[in-house]
């Protein structure tokens, strides 16, 4: 079963690699004019490289801002920067400053080709005056641990930034911004993906303040004052296309599972509940299929896309996919012919080098044999170490794409 799970995963990653998506869209749009390229996010290097292959010298100048270890070498005529994610760092500020320089003083005849992928919020950032980088870092870390979802996190970030929430489009005005977006946000909300630097912001200052109160975040008065300034709601100079998303991933996973002769369903592409509850719920569905051949008969493949959340309370190491997989493994301990893979399509799950986990009925036995309690490790948010002990981590390395998380459960 593990091999079948890996076969499905590899097909999905290849399908959502940004190279193909960027090339197809640029050819479809038949971009003939010269452009200034700005590419941000975890997939920024691959997207920029693909654009360079199609547009060549029509790219007058350009910049890539991506996560450490996510660039794959020089691209002629394009400056490459790596910076911090999920928390912005000094290199974020340096790279963003450079991006703003090369897109300053443009005319209505200019076009900025803006390639956007998830991770862009941490990588492309210029805090408003009066807000320091360390304040932004502290607030980001509070948000990441709070259990706030990405819409809530980016509602805050959009109201504290000079480039988010449509302000980058204002910066380049009157030039046009042509955006190609790889979606890693449920429902493909363009004003949330990478905090929508070139998209009108649907969130409000009041919503931002509500998030601060909901999660009892500790912030300075400077931040509270900055949140009160509203973001742009209309932008006359933008053209935006989504070129890849979790829906594409789930469709591809279903196609491959059917090829492997599984009865297949996609339960959702918008999973957003607590990771460990999702694991338990999926185990209940798996056991129902195993014992009663319903809601779909064996051999069955159940596919989900989305982004669970984790309220990190322990001091362990892990990610939402690893936490979901461990929680599932605890519920199916000892059962045969049932397995699950949960992974981040960007290849990194949480602050770890794992993309996620591949688990089955033997996972917990292996952890116990090594003298550990899977339940205690889960309680301490230590799913990485639990799955490492069981040799059930999925390690892909940075995949070059980023379209949320994918979960596949097989029952034979
Ligand atoms: N020890 C942990 N166990 C489970 N989840 C964690 C742990 N530490 C951090 N996380 C979760 O990992 C998330 C960030 O992981 P990451 O894969 O970088 O997100 P993204 O792919 O959206 O950038 C945080 O939102 C946090 O909820
Ligand atoms: O950059 C961001 O705002 C988010 C969503 O696009 O990406 P990630 O969750 O990967 O940081
Ligand atoms: Mg993400």
Coordinates of N, CA and C in Angstrom, one line a residue, residues 268-407:
X268 N -13.2 16.6 0.3 CA -13.2 18.0 0.3 C -11.9 18.6 -0.2
X269 N -11.9 19.8 -0.7 CA -10.6 20.5 -1.0 C -10.4 21.7 -0.1
X270 N -11.3 21.7 1.0 CA -11.2 22.8 1.9 C -11.1 22.4 3.4
X271 N -10.4 21.3 3.6 CA -10.2 20.9 5.0 C -9.6 22.0 5.8
X272 N -10.2 22.3 7.0 CA -9.6 23.4 7.8 C -9.8 23.2 9.3
X273 N -10.0 22.0 9.7 CA -10.2 21.8 11.2 C -8.9 21.4 11.9
X274 N -9.0 21.1 13.2 CA -7.8 20.8 14.0 C -7.2 19.5 13.4
X275 N -5.9 19.4 13.2 CA -5.3 18.3 12.5 C -5.6 17.0 13.2
X276 N -5.4 17.0 14.6 CA -5.6 15.7 15.2 C -7.0 15.2 15.2
X277 N -8.0 16.1 15.1 CA -9.4 15.7 15.0 C -9.7 15.1 13.6
X278 N -9.0 15.8 12.6 CA -9.2 15.3 11.2 C -8.6 13.8 11.1
X279 N -7.5 13.6 11.8 CA -6.9 12.2 11.8 C -7.9 11.2 12.4
X280 N -8.5 11.6 13.5 CA -9.4 10.7 14.2 C -10.7 10.4 13.3
X281 N -11.2 11.5 12.7 CA -12.4 11.3 11.9 C -12.1 10.5 10.7
X282 N -10.9 10.6 10.1 CA -10.6 9.8 8.9 C -10.4 8.4 9.3
X283 N -9.9 8.1 10.5 CA -9.7 6.7 11.0 C -11.1 6.1 11.1
X284 N -12.1 6.9 11.6 CA -13.4 6.3 11.7 C -14.0 6.0 10.3
X285 N -13.7 6.8 9.3 CA -14.2 6.5 8.0 C -13.5 5.3 7.5
X286 N -12.2 5.2 7.7 CA -11.4 4.0 7.2 C -11.9 2.7 7.8
X287 N -12.2 2.8 9.1 CA -12.7 1.6 9.8 C -14.1 1.1 9.2
X288 N -14.9 2.2 8.9 CA -16.2 1.9 8.4 C -16.1 1.2 7.0
X289 N -15.2 1.7 6.2 CA -14.9 1.1 4.9 C -14.4 -0.4 5.1
X290 N -13.4 -0.5 6.0 CA -12.8 -1.8 6.3 C -13.8 -2.8 6.7
X291 N -14.7 -2.4 7.6 CA -15.6 -3.4 8.2 C -17.0 -3.5 7.5
X292 N -17.4 -2.4 6.9 CA -18.8 -2.4 6.3 C -18.8 -2.0 4.8
X293 N -17.6 -1.8 4.2 CA -17.6 -1.5 2.8 C -18.4 -0.2 2.5
X294 N -18.5 0.7 3.4 CA -19.2 2.0 3.1 C -18.5 3.1 3.8
X295 N -18.5 4.4 3.3 CA -19.4 4.9 2.3 C -19.0 4.5 0.8
X296 N -17.8 4.0 0.7 CA -17.4 3.4 -0.6 C -16.8 2.0 -0.4
X297 N -17.1 1.1 -1.4 CA -16.6 -0.3 -1.2 C -15.0 -0.3 -1.4
X298 N -14.4 -1.3 -0.7 CA -13.0 -1.6 -0.9 C -12.8 -2.1 -2.3
X299 N -11.7 -2.0 -3.0 CA -10.5 -1.2 -2.5 C -10.9 0.3 -2.7
X300 N -10.7 1.0 -1.6 CA -11.1 2.4 -1.6 C -10.0 3.4 -1.4
X301 N -10.1 4.6 -2.1 CA -9.2 5.7 -1.9 C -10.0 6.9 -1.5
X302 N -9.7 7.5 -0.4 CA -10.4 8.7 0.1 C -9.4 9.9 0.1
X303 N -9.7 10.9 -0.7 CA -8.8 12.0 -0.9 C -9.3 13.3 -0.3
X304 N -8.5 14.1 0.3 CA -8.8 15.4 0.9 C -7.7 16.4 0.5
X305 N -8.1 17.6 0.4 CA -7.2 18.7 0.2 C -7.5 19.8 1.2
X306 N -6.5 20.7 1.5 CA -6.8 21.8 2.4 C -5.7 22.1 3.3
X307 N -6.0 22.6 4.5 CA -4.9 23.0 5.4 C -5.5 22.9 6.8
X308 N -5.2 21.8 7.5 CA -5.7 21.7 8.9 C -4.9 22.8 9.8
X309 N -5.4 22.9 11.0 CA -4.6 23.8 11.9 C -4.2 23.1 13.2
X310 N -3.2 23.6 13.8 CA -2.7 23.0 15.1 C -2.6 24.1 16.1
X311 N -3.2 23.9 17.2 CA -3.0 24.8 18.4 C -1.8 24.2 19.1
X312 N -0.6 24.7 18.8 CA 0.6 24.2 19.4 C 0.7 24.5 20.9
X313 N 0.6 23.5 21.8 CA 0.7 23.8 23.2 C 2.0 23.1 23.8
X314 N 2.4 22.1 23.2 CA 3.6 21.3 23.7 C 4.9 22.0 23.1
X315 N 6.0 21.3 23.5 CA 7.3 21.9 23.0 C 7.9 20.9 22.0
X316 N 7.1 20.1 21.4 CA 7.7 19.1 20.5 C 7.9 19.7 19.1
X317 N 8.2 18.8 18.2 CA 8.5 19.2 16.8 C 7.5 18.6 15.9
X318 N 7.0 19.3 14.9 CA 6.1 18.7 14.0 C 5.4 19.7 13.0
X319 N 4.4 19.2 12.4 CA 3.6 20.0 11.5 C 2.2 19.5 11.4
X320 N 1.3 20.2 10.8 CA -0.1 19.8 10.8 C -0.3 18.4 10.1
X321 N 0.4 18.1 9.0 CA 0.3 16.8 8.3 C 0.8 15.7 9.2
X322 N 1.9 15.9 9.9 CA 2.5 14.9 10.7 C 1.6 14.6 11.9
X323 N 1.0 15.7 12.4 CA 0.1 15.6 13.6 C -1.1 14.8 13.2
X324 N -1.7 15.1 12.0 CA -2.9 14.4 11.5 C -2.5 12.9 11.3
X325 N -1.4 12.6 10.7 CA -1.0 11.2 10.4 C -0.8 10.4 11.7
X326 N -0.2 11.0 12.7 CA 0.1 10.3 14.0 C -1.3 10.1 14.7
X327 N -2.2 11.1 14.7 CA -3.5 10.9 15.3 C -4.2 9.8 14.6
X328 N -4.2 9.7 13.3 CA -4.8 8.6 12.5 C -4.2 7.3 12.9
X329 N -2.9 7.2 13.0 CA -2.2 6.0 13.3 C -2.6 5.4 14.7
X330 N -2.8 6.3 15.6 CA -3.2 5.9 17.0 C -4.5 5.2 16.9
X331 N -5.4 5.7 16.1 CA -6.8 5.1 16.0 C -6.9 3.8 15.3
X332 N -5.9 3.6 14.4 CA -6.0 2.3 13.6 C -4.9 1.3 14.0
X333 N -4.3 1.5 15.2 CA -3.2 0.6 15.6 C -3.6 -0.9 15.5
X334 N -2.8 -1.7 14.8 CA -3.0 -3.1 14.8 C -3.8 -3.5 13.6
X335 N -4.5 -2.6 12.9 CA -5.3 -3.0 11.7 C -4.5 -3.2 10.5
X336 N -4.9 -4.2 9.7 CA -4.2 -4.4 8.4 C -5.0 -3.7 7.2
X337 N -4.3 -3.6 6.1 CA -4.9 -3.1 4.9 C -5.6 -1.7 4.9
X338 N -5.0 -0.9 5.8 CA -5.4 0.5 5.8 C -4.2 1.4 6.0
X339 N -4.1 2.4 5.2 CA -2.9 3.3 5.3 C -3.3 4.7 4.9
X340 N -2.5 5.7 5.3 CA -2.8 7.1 5.0 C -1.5 7.9 4.8
X341 N -1.5 8.8 3.9 CA -0.4 9.8 3.7 C -1.0 11.2 3.8
X342 N -0.3 12.0 4.6 CA -0.7 13.4 4.7 C 0.5 14.3 4.5
X343 N 0.5 15.2 3.5 CA 1.7 15.9 3.3 C 1.5 17.3 2.7
X344 N 2.4 18.2 3.0 CA 2.4 19.5 2.4 C 3.0 19.5 1.0
X345 N 2.2 20.0 0.0 CA 2.7 19.9 -1.4 C 4.0 20.7 -1.6
X346 N 4.3 21.6 -0.7 CA 5.5 22.4 -0.8 C 6.8 21.7 -0.3
X347 N 6.5 20.5 0.3 CA 7.6 19.6 0.7 C 8.1 19.9 2.2
X348 N 7.5 21.0 2.8 CA 7.9 21.2 4.2 C 6.6 21.3 5.1
X349 N 6.6 20.5 6.1 CA 5.4 20.5 7.0 C 5.8 21.0 8.4
X350 N 5.4 22.3 8.7 CA 5.8 22.8 10.0 C 7.3 23.2 9.9
X351 N 7.9 23.6 11.0 CA 9.3 23.9 10.9 C 10.2 22.7 11.0
X352 N 10.0 21.8 10.0 CA 10.7 20.5 10.0 C 11.2 20.3 8.5
X353 N 12.0 19.2 8.4 CA 12.5 18.9 7.0 C 11.6 17.8 6.4
X354 N 10.5 17.5 7.1 CA 9.6 16.5 6.5 C 8.4 17.2 5.8
X355 N 7.9 16.4 4.8 CA 6.7 17.0 4.0 C 5.5 16.5 4.7
X356 N 5.6 15.4 5.5 CA 4.4 14.9 6.2 C 4.7 13.5 6.7
X357 N 3.7 12.6 6.7 CA 3.9 11.2 7.1 C 3.1 10.2 6.3
X358 N 3.6 9.0 6.3 CA 2.9 7.8 5.7 C 2.7 6.8 6.8
X359 N 1.5 6.5 7.2 CA 1.3 5.7 8.4 C 0.3 4.5 8.1
X360 N 0.4 3.4 8.9 CA -0.5 2.3 8.8 C -0.7 1.7 10.2
X361 N -1.2 0.5 10.2 CA -1.5 -0.2 11.5 C -0.3 -0.6 12.3
X362 N 0.8 -0.5 11.7 CA 2.1 -0.9 12.4 C 2.8 0.3 13.0
X363 N 2.4 1.5 12.6 CA 3.2 2.7 13.0 C 3.3 2.7 14.6
X364 N 2.2 2.6 15.3 CA 2.3 2.8 16.7 C 3.0 1.6 17.4
X365 N 2.9 0.4 16.8 CA 3.6 -0.7 17.4 C 5.1 -0.4 17.4
X366 N 5.6 0.2 16.3 CA 7.0 0.5 16.2 C 7.4 1.5 17.2
X367 N 6.5 2.5 17.4 CA 6.9 3.6 18.4 C 6.9 3.0 19.8
X368 N 6.0 2.1 20.1 CA 5.9 1.5 21.5 C 7.1 0.6 21.7
X369 N 7.5 -0.2 20.6 CA 8.7 -1.1 20.8 C 9.9 -0.3 21.1
X370 N 10.0 1.0 20.6 CA 11.2 1.8 20.9 C 11.1 2.4 22.3
X371 N 10.0 2.1 23.0 CA 9.9 2.6 24.4 C 9.2 4.0 24.5
X372 N 8.4 4.3 23.5 CA 7.7 5.6 23.6 C 6.2 5.4 23.5
X373 N 5.5 6.5 24.0 CA 4.0 6.5 23.9 C 3.6 7.4 22.8
X374 N 2.9 6.8 21.7 CA 2.4 7.7 20.6 C 1.5 8.8 21.2
X375 N 0.7 8.4 22.1 CA -0.3 9.4 22.7 C 0.4 10.5 23.4
X376 N 1.5 10.2 24.1 CA 2.2 11.3 24.8 C 2.9 12.2 23.8
X377 N 3.5 11.6 22.8 CA 4.2 12.4 21.8 C 3.2 13.3 21.1
X378 N 2.0 12.8 20.8 CA 1.0 13.6 20.1 C 0.6 14.8 21.0
X379 N 0.4 14.4 22.3 CA 0.0 15.4 23.3 C 1.0 16.6 23.4
X380 N 2.3 16.2 23.1 CA 3.4 17.3 23.2 C 3.7 17.9 21.9
X381 N 2.8 17.7 20.9 CA 3.0 18.2 19.5 C 4.4 17.7 19.0
X382 N 4.7 16.5 19.3 CA 6.0 16.0 18.9 C 5.9 14.9 17.8
X383 N 5.0 15.2 16.8 CA 4.7 14.2 15.8 C 5.9 13.8 14.9
X384 N 6.8 14.8 14.7 CA 8.0 14.6 13.9 C 8.8 13.4 14.5
X385 N 9.1 13.6 15.8 CA 9.9 12.5 16.5 C 9.2 11.2 16.5
X386 N 7.9 11.2 16.7 CA 7.1 10.0 16.8 C 7.2 9.2 15.4
X387 N 7.0 10.0 14.3 CA 7.1 9.3 13.0 C 8.5 9.0 12.6
X388 N 9.4 9.8 13.2 CA 10.9 9.4 12.8 C 11.2 8.1 13.5
X389 N 10.8 7.9 14.7 CA 11.1 6.6 15.4 C 10.5 5.5 14.6
X390 N 9.3 5.7 14.0 CA 8.6 4.6 13.3 C 9.1 4.5 11.8
X391 N 10.0 5.5 11.5 CA 10.5 5.5 10.1 C 9.3 5.8 9.1
X392 N 8.4 6.6 9.6 CA 7.2 6.9 8.7 C 7.1 8.3 8.3
X393 N 8.2 9.1 8.4 CA 8.2 10.4 7.9 C 8.2 10.4 6.4
X394 N 7.6 11.3 5.7 CA 7.7 11.5 4.3 C 8.6 12.6 4.0
X395 N 9.8 12.4 3.4 CA 10.8 13.4 3.1 C 10.8 13.6 1.6
X396 N 10.4 14.8 1.1 CA 10.5 15.0 -0.4 C 11.6 16.1 -0.7
X397 N 11.9 16.9 0.3 CA 12.7 18.1 0.0 C 11.8 19.1 -0.6
X398 N 12.2 20.4 -0.7 CA 11.4 21.4 -1.3 C 10.9 21.0 -2.7
X399 N 9.6 21.0 -3.0 CA 9.1 20.4 -4.2 C 9.1 21.5 -5.3
X400 N 9.2 22.8 -5.0 CA 9.2 23.8 -6.0 C 7.7 24.2 -6.3
X401 N 6.8 23.6 -5.6 CA 5.4 24.0 -5.8 C 4.8 24.3 -4.4
X402 N 3.6 24.8 -4.3 CA 3.0 25.0 -3.0 C 1.5 25.3 -3.2
X403 N 0.7 24.1 -3.1 CA -0.7 24.2 -3.3 C -1.4 23.5 -2.1
X404 N -1.1 23.9 -0.9 CA -1.8 23.3 0.3 C -1.3 21.9 0.6
X405 N -2.1 21.3 1.4 CA -1.8 19.9 1.8 C -2.8 18.9 1.2
X406 N -2.3 17.7 1.0 CA -3.1 16.6 0.4 C -3.1 15.4 1.3
X407 N -4.2 14.8 1.4 CA -4.3 13.6 2.3 C -4.9 12.5 1.4

